[in-house]
Coordinates of N, CA and C and ligand atoms in Angstrom, one line a residue:
X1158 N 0.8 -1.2 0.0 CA 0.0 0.0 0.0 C 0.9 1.3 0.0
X1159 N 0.3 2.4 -0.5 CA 1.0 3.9 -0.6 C 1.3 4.3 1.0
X1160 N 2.7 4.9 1.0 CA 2.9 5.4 2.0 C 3.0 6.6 2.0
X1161 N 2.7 7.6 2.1 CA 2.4 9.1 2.0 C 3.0 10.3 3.1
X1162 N 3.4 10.9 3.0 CA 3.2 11.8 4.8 C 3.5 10.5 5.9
X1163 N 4.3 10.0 6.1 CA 4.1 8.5 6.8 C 3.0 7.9 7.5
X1164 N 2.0 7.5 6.6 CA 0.6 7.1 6.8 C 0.8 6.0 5.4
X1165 N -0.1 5.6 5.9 CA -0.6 4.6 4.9 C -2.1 4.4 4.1
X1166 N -2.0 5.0 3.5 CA -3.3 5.0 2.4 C -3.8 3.6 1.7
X1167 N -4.6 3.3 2.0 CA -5.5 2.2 0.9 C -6.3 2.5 0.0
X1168 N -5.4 2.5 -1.0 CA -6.7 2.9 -2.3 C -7.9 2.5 -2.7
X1169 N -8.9 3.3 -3.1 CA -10.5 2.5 -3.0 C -10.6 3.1 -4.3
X1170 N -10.2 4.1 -4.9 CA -10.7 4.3 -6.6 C -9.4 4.6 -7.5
X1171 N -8.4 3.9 -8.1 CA -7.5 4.2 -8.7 C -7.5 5.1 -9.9
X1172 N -6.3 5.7 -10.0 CA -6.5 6.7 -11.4 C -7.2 6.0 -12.6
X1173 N -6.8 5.1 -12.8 CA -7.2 4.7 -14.2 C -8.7 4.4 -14.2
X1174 N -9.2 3.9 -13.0 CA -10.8 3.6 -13.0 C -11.5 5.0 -13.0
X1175 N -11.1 5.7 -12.2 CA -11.3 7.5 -12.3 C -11.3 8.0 -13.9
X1176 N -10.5 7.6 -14.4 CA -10.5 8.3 -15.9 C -11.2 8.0 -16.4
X1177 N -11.8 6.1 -16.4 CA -12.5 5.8 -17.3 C -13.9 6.0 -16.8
X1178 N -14.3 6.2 -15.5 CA -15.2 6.9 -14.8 C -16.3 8.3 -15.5
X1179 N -15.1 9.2 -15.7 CA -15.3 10.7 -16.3 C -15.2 10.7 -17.7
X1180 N -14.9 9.8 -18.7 CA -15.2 9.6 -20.1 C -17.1 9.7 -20.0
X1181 N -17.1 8.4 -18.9 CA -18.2 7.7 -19.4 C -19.7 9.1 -19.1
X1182 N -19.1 9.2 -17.7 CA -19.9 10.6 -17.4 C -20.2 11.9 -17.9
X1183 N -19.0 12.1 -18.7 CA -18.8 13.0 -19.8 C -19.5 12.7 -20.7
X1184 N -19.5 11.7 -21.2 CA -20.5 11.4 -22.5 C -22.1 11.3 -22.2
X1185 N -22.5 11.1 -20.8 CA -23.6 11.1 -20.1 C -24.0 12.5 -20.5
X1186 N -23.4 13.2 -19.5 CA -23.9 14.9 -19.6 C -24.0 15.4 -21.1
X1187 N -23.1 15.0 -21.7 CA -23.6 15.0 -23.2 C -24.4 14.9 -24.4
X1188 N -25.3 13.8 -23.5 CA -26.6 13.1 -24.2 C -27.3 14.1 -24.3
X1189 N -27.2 15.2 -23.0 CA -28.7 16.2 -22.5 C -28.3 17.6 -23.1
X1190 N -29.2 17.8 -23.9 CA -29.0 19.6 -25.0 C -28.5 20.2 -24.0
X1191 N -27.4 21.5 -24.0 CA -27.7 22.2 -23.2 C -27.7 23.6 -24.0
X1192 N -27.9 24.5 -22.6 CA -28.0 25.9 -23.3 C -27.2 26.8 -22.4
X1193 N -26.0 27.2 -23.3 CA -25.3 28.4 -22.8 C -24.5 27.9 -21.4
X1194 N -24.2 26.7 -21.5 CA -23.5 25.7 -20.7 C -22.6 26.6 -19.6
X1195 N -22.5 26.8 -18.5 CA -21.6 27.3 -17.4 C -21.5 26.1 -16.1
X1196 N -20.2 25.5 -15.9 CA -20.0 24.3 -15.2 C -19.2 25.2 -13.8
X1197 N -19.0 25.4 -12.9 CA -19.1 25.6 -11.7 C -18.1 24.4 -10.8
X1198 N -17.0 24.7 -10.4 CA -16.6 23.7 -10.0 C -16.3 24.6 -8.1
X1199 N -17.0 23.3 -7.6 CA -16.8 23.8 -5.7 C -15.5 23.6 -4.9
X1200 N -15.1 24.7 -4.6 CA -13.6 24.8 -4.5 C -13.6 24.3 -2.6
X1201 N -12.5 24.1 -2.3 CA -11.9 23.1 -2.7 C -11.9 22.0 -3.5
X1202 N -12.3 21.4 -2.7 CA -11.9 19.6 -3.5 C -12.3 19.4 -4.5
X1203 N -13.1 20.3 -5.2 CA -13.4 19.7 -6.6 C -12.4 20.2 -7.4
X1204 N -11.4 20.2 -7.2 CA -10.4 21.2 -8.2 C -9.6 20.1 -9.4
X1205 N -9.6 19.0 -8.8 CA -9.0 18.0 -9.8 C -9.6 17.2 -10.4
X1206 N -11.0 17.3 -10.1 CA -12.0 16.1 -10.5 C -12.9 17.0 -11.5
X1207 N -12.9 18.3 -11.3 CA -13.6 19.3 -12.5 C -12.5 19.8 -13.4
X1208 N -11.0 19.5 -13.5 CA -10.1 19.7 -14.6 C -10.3 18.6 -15.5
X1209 N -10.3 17.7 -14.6 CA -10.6 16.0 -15.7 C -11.8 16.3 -16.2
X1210 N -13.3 16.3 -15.6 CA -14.1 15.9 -16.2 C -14.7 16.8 -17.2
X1211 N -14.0 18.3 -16.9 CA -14.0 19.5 -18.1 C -13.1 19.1 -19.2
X1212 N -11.8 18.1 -19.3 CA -11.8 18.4 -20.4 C -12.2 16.7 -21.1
X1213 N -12.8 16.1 -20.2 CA -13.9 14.8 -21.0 C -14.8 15.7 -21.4
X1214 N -15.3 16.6 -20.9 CA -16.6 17.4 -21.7 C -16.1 17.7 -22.9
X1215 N -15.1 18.4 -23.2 CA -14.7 18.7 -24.2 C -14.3 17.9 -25.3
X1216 N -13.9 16.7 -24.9 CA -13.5 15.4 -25.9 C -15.4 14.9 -26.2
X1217 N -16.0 15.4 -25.1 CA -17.7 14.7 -25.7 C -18.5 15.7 -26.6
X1218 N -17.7 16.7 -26.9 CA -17.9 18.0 -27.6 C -18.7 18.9 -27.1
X1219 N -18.6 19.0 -25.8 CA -19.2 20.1 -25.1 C -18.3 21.6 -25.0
X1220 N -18.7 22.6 -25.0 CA -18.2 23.8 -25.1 C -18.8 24.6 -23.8
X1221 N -18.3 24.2 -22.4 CA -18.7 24.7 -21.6 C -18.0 26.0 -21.4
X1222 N -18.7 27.1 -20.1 CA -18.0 28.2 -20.0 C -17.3 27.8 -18.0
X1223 N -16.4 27.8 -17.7 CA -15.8 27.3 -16.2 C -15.6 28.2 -15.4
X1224 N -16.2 27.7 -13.8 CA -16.2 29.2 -12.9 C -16.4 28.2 -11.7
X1225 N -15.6 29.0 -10.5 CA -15.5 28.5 -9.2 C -16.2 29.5 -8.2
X1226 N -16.4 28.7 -7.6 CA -17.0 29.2 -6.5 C -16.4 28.7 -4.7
X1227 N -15.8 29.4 -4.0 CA -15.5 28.8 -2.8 C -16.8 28.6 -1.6
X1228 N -17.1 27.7 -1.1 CA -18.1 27.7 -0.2 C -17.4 26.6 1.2
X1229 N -18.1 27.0 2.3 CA -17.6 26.4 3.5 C -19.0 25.9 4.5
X1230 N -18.8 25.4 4.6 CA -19.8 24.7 5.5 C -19.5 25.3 7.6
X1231 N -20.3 26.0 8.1 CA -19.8 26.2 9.3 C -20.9 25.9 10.5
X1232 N -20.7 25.9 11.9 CA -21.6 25.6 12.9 C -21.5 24.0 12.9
X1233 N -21.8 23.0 13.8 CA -21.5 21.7 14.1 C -22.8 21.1 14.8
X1234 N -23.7 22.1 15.5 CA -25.1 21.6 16.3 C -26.0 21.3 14.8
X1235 N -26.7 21.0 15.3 CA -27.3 20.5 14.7 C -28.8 21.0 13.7
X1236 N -29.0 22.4 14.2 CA -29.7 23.3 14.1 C -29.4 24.8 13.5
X1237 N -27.9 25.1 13.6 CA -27.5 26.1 13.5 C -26.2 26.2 12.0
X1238 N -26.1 24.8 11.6 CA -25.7 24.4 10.4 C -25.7 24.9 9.0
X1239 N -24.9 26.1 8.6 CA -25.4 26.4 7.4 C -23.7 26.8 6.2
X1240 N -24.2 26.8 5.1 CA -23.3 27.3 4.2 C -23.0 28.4 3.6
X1241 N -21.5 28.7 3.5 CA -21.6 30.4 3.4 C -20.5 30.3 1.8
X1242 N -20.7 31.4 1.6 CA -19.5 31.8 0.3 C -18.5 32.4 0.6
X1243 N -17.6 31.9 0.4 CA -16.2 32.4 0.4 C -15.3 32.7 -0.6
X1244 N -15.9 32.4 -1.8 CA -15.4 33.5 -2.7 C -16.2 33.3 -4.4
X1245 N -17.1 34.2 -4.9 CA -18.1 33.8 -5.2 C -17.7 33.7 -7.1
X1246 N -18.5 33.3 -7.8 CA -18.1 33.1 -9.1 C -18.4 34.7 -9.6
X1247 N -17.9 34.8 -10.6 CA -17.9 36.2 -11.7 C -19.2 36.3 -12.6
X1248 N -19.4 35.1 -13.3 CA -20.1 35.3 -14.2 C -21.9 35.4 -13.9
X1249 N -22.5 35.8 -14.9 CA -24.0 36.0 -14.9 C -24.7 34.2 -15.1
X1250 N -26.0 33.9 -14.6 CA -26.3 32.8 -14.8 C -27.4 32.9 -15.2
X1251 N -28.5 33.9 -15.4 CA -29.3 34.0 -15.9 C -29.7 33.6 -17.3
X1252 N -30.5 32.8 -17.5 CA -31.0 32.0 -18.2 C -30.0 30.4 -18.8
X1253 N -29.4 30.1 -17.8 CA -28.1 29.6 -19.0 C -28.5 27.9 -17.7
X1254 N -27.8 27.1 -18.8 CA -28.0 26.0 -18.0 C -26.7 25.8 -17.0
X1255 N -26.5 25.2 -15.5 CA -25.8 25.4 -15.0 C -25.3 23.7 -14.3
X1256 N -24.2 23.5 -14.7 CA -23.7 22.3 -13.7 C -22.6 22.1 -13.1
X1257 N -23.1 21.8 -11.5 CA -22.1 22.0 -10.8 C -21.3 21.2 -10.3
X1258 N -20.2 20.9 -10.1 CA -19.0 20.3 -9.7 C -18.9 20.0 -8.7
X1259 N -18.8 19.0 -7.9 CA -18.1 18.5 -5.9 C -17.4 17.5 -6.0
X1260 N -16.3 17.2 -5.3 CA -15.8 16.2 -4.8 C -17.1 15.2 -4.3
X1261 N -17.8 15.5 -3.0 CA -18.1 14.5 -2.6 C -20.1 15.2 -2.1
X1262 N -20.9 14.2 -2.5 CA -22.1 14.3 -1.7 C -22.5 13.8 -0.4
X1263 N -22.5 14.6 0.7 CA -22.4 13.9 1.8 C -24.0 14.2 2.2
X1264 N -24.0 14.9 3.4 CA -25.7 15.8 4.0 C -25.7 16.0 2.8
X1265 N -25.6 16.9 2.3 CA -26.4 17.5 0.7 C -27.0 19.1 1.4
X1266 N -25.9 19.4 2.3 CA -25.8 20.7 2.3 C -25.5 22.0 1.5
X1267 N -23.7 21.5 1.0 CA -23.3 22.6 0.2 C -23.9 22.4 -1.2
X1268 N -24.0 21.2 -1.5 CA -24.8 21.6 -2.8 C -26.3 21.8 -2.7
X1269 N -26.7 22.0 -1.8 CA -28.6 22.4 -1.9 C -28.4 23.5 -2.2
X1270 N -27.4 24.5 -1.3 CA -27.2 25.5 -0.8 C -26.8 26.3 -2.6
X1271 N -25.9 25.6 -2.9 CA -25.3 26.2 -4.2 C -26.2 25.6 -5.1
X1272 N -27.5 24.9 -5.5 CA -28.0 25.1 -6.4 C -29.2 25.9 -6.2
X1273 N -29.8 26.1 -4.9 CA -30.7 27.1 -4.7 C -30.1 28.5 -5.1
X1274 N -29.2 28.4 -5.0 CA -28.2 30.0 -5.0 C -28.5 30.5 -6.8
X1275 N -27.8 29.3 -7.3 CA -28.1 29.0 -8.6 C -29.8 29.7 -9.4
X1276 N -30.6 28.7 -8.5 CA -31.9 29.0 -9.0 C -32.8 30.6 -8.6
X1277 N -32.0 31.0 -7.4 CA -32.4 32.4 -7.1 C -31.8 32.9 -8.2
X1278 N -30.8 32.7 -8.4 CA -30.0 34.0 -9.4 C -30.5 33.5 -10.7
X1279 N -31.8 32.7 -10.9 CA -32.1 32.8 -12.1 C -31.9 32.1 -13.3
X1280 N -30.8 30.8 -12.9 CA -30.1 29.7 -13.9 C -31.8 29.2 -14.6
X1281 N -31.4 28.6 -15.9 CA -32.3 28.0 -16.4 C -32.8 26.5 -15.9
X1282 N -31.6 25.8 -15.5 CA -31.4 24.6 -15.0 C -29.8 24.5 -14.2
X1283 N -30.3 23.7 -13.2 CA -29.2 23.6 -12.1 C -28.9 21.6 -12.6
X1284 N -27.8 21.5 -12.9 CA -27.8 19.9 -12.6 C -26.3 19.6 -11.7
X1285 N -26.2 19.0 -11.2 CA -25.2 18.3 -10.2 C -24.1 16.8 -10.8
X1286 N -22.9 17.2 -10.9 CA -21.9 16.1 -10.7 C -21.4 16.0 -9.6
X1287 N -21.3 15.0 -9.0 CA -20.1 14.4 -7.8 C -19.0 13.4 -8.2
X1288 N -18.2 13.2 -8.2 CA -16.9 12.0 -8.1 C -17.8 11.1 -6.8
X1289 N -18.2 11.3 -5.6 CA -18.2 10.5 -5.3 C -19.8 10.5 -4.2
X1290 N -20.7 9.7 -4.1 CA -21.8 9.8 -3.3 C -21.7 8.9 -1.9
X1291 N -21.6 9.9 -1.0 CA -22.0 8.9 0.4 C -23.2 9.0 0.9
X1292 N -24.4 8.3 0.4 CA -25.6 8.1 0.5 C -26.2 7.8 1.7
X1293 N -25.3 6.7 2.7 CA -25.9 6.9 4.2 C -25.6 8.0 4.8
X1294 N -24.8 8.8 4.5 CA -24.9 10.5 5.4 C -25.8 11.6 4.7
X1295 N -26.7 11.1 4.1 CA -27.7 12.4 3.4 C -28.5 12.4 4.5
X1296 N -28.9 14.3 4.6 CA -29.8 14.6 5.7 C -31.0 15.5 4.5
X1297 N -32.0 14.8 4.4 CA -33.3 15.2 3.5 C -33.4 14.9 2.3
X1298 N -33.5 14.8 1.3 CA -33.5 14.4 0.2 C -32.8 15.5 -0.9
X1299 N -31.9 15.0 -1.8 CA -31.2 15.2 -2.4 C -30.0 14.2 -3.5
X1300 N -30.5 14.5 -4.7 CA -29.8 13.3 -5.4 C -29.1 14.0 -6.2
X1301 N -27.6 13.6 -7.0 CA -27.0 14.1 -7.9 C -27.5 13.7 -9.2
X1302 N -27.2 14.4 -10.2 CA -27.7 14.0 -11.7 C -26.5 13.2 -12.3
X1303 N -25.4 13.4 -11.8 CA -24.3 12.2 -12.3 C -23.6 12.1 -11.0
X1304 N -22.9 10.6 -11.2 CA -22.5 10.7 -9.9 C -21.1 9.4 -10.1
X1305 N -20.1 9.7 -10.2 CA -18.9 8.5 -10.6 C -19.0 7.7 -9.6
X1306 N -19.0 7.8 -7.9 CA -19.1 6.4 -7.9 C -19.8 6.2 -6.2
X1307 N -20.4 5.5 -6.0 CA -21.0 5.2 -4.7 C -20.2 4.9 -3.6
X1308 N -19.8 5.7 -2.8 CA -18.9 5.7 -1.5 C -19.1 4.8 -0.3
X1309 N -18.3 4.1 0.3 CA -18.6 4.0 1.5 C -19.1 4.5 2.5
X1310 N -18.8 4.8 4.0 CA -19.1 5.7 5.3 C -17.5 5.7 5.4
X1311 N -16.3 6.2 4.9 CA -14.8 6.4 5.2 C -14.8 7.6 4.7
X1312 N -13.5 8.4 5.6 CA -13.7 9.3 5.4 C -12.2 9.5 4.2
X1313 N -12.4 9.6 3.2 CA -11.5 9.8 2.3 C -10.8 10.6 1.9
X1314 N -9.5 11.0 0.9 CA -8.5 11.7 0.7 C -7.4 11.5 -0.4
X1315 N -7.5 12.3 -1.2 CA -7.1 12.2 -2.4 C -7.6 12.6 -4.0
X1316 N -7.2 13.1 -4.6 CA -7.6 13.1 -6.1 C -8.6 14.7 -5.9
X1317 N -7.9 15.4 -5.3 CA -8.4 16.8 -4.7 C -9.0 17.2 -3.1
X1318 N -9.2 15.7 -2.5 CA -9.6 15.9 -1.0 C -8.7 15.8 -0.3
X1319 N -8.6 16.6 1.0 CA -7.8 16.4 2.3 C -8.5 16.2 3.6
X1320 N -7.0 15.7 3.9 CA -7.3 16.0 5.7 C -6.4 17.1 6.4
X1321 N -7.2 18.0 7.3 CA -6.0 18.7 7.1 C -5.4 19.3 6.6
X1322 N -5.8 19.7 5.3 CA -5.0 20.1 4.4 C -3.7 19.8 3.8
X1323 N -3.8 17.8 4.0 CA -2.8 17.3 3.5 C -3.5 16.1 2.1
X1324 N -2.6 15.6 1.3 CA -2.9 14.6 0.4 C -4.0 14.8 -0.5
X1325 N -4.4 16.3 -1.2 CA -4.6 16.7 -1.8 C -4.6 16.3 -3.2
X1326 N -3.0 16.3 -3.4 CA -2.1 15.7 -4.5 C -1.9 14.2 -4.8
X1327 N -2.6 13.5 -4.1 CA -2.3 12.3 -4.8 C -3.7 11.6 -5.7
X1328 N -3.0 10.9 -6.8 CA -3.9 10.7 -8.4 C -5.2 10.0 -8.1
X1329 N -5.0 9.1 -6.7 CA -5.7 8.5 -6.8 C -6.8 8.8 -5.4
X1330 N -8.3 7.9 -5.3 CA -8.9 8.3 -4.3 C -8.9 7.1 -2.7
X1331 N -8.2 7.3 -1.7 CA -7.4 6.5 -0.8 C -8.4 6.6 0.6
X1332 N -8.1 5.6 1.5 CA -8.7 5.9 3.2 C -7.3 6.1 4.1
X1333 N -6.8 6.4 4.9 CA -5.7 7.0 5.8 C -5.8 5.9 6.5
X1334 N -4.9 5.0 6.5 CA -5.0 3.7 8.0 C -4.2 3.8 9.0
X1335 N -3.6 4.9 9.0 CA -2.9 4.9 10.0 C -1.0 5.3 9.5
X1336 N -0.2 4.8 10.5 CA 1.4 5.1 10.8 C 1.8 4.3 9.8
X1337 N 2.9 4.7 9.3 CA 3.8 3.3 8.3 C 4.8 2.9 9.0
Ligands
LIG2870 P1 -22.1 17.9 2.6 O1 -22.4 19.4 2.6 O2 -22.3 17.3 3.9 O3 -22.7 17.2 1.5 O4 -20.5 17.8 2.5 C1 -19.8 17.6 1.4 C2 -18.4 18.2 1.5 O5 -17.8 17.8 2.7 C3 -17.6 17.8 0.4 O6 -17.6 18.8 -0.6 C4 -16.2 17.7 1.0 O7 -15.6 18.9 0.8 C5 -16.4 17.4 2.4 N1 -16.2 16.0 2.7 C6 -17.2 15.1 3.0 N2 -16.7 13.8 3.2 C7 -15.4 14.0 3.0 C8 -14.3 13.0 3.0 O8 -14.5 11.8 3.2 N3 -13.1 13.5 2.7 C9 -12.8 14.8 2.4 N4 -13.8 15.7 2.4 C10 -15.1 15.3 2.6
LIG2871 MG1 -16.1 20.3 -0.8

């Protein structure tokens, strides 16, 4: 197994299944007309999994327009839980179709949050990619419109995610087991 930061990683999605992952989902989002395409990728961790699967768009002949958005999740009770912007996209979304980018769907907070945001400001359509869905941690209903791949309950790192703000950089998507 990878030894990293002296930890030990276990890989659970390797690069090469990842690539061929984001072809296939690329060609998915592809099937559906769009209009005036703007893809939105959620900063952090989506930073390496929306470079890939932007330019599978582009190999599926999509001509999107790309914009980030930083958002943070703050408060820990359970009541007082909300999502804020920390550094907001540039472009107009009014009338145009919009799809957005995450590493991971967990509660289905930051993306409610960012496609309501979306829909206030008028998008024509909001649709959702994840790299990866943790479906036993959803709090209310919320589904992605693509989704590369069904997660365990581990808390993962890699292929744009951290811990810490470490292991960011490695290709592939891993669990932390501990000391090497
Ligand atoms: P949600 O708002 O609860 O859906 O949280 C999703 C966000 O939490 C993701 O965009 C990630 O940034 C972060 N996150 C959730 N699970 C993990 C994990 O296992 N590793 C790294 N980040 C995670
Ligand atoms: Mg995130």
């Amino acid at each position: 197994m990878p030894v990293v930061r002296g930890k030990i990683i276990d890989p659970l999605f390797s690069a090469e299944v990842i690539a061929e992952r984001n072809r296939t989902m690329a060609a998915e989002i592809a099937t559906n007309p769009k209009k005036d395409l703007l893809v939105i990728s959620i900063l952090k961790g989506s930073f390496i999994f929306a470079a890939d699967l932007i330019r599978a768009l582009h190999e599926a002949g999509l001509e999107p327009e790309v914009e980030f958005i930083t958002l943070s999740s703050y408060g820990k009770g359970t009541t007082s839980r909300g999502v804020k912007i920390i550094k907001d996209i540039d472009s107009d979304v009014r009338g145009r179709d919009v799809l957005l980018i995450d590493d991971i769907l967990e509660s289905g907070r930051t993306l409610r949050f960012a496609r309501e945001l979306m829909f206030e400001r008028g998008a024509n359509n909001v649709d959702i990619a994840v790299l990866l869905d943790k479906r036993s941690r959803r709090e209310g209903t919320l589904d992605a419109d693509y989704v590369g791949f069904e997660c365990p309950d581990y808390f993962v790192v890699g292929y744009g995610m951290d811990v810490a703000y470490a292991f960011r950089e490695l290709p592939f998507v891993g669990v932390v087991k501990g000391d090497a």
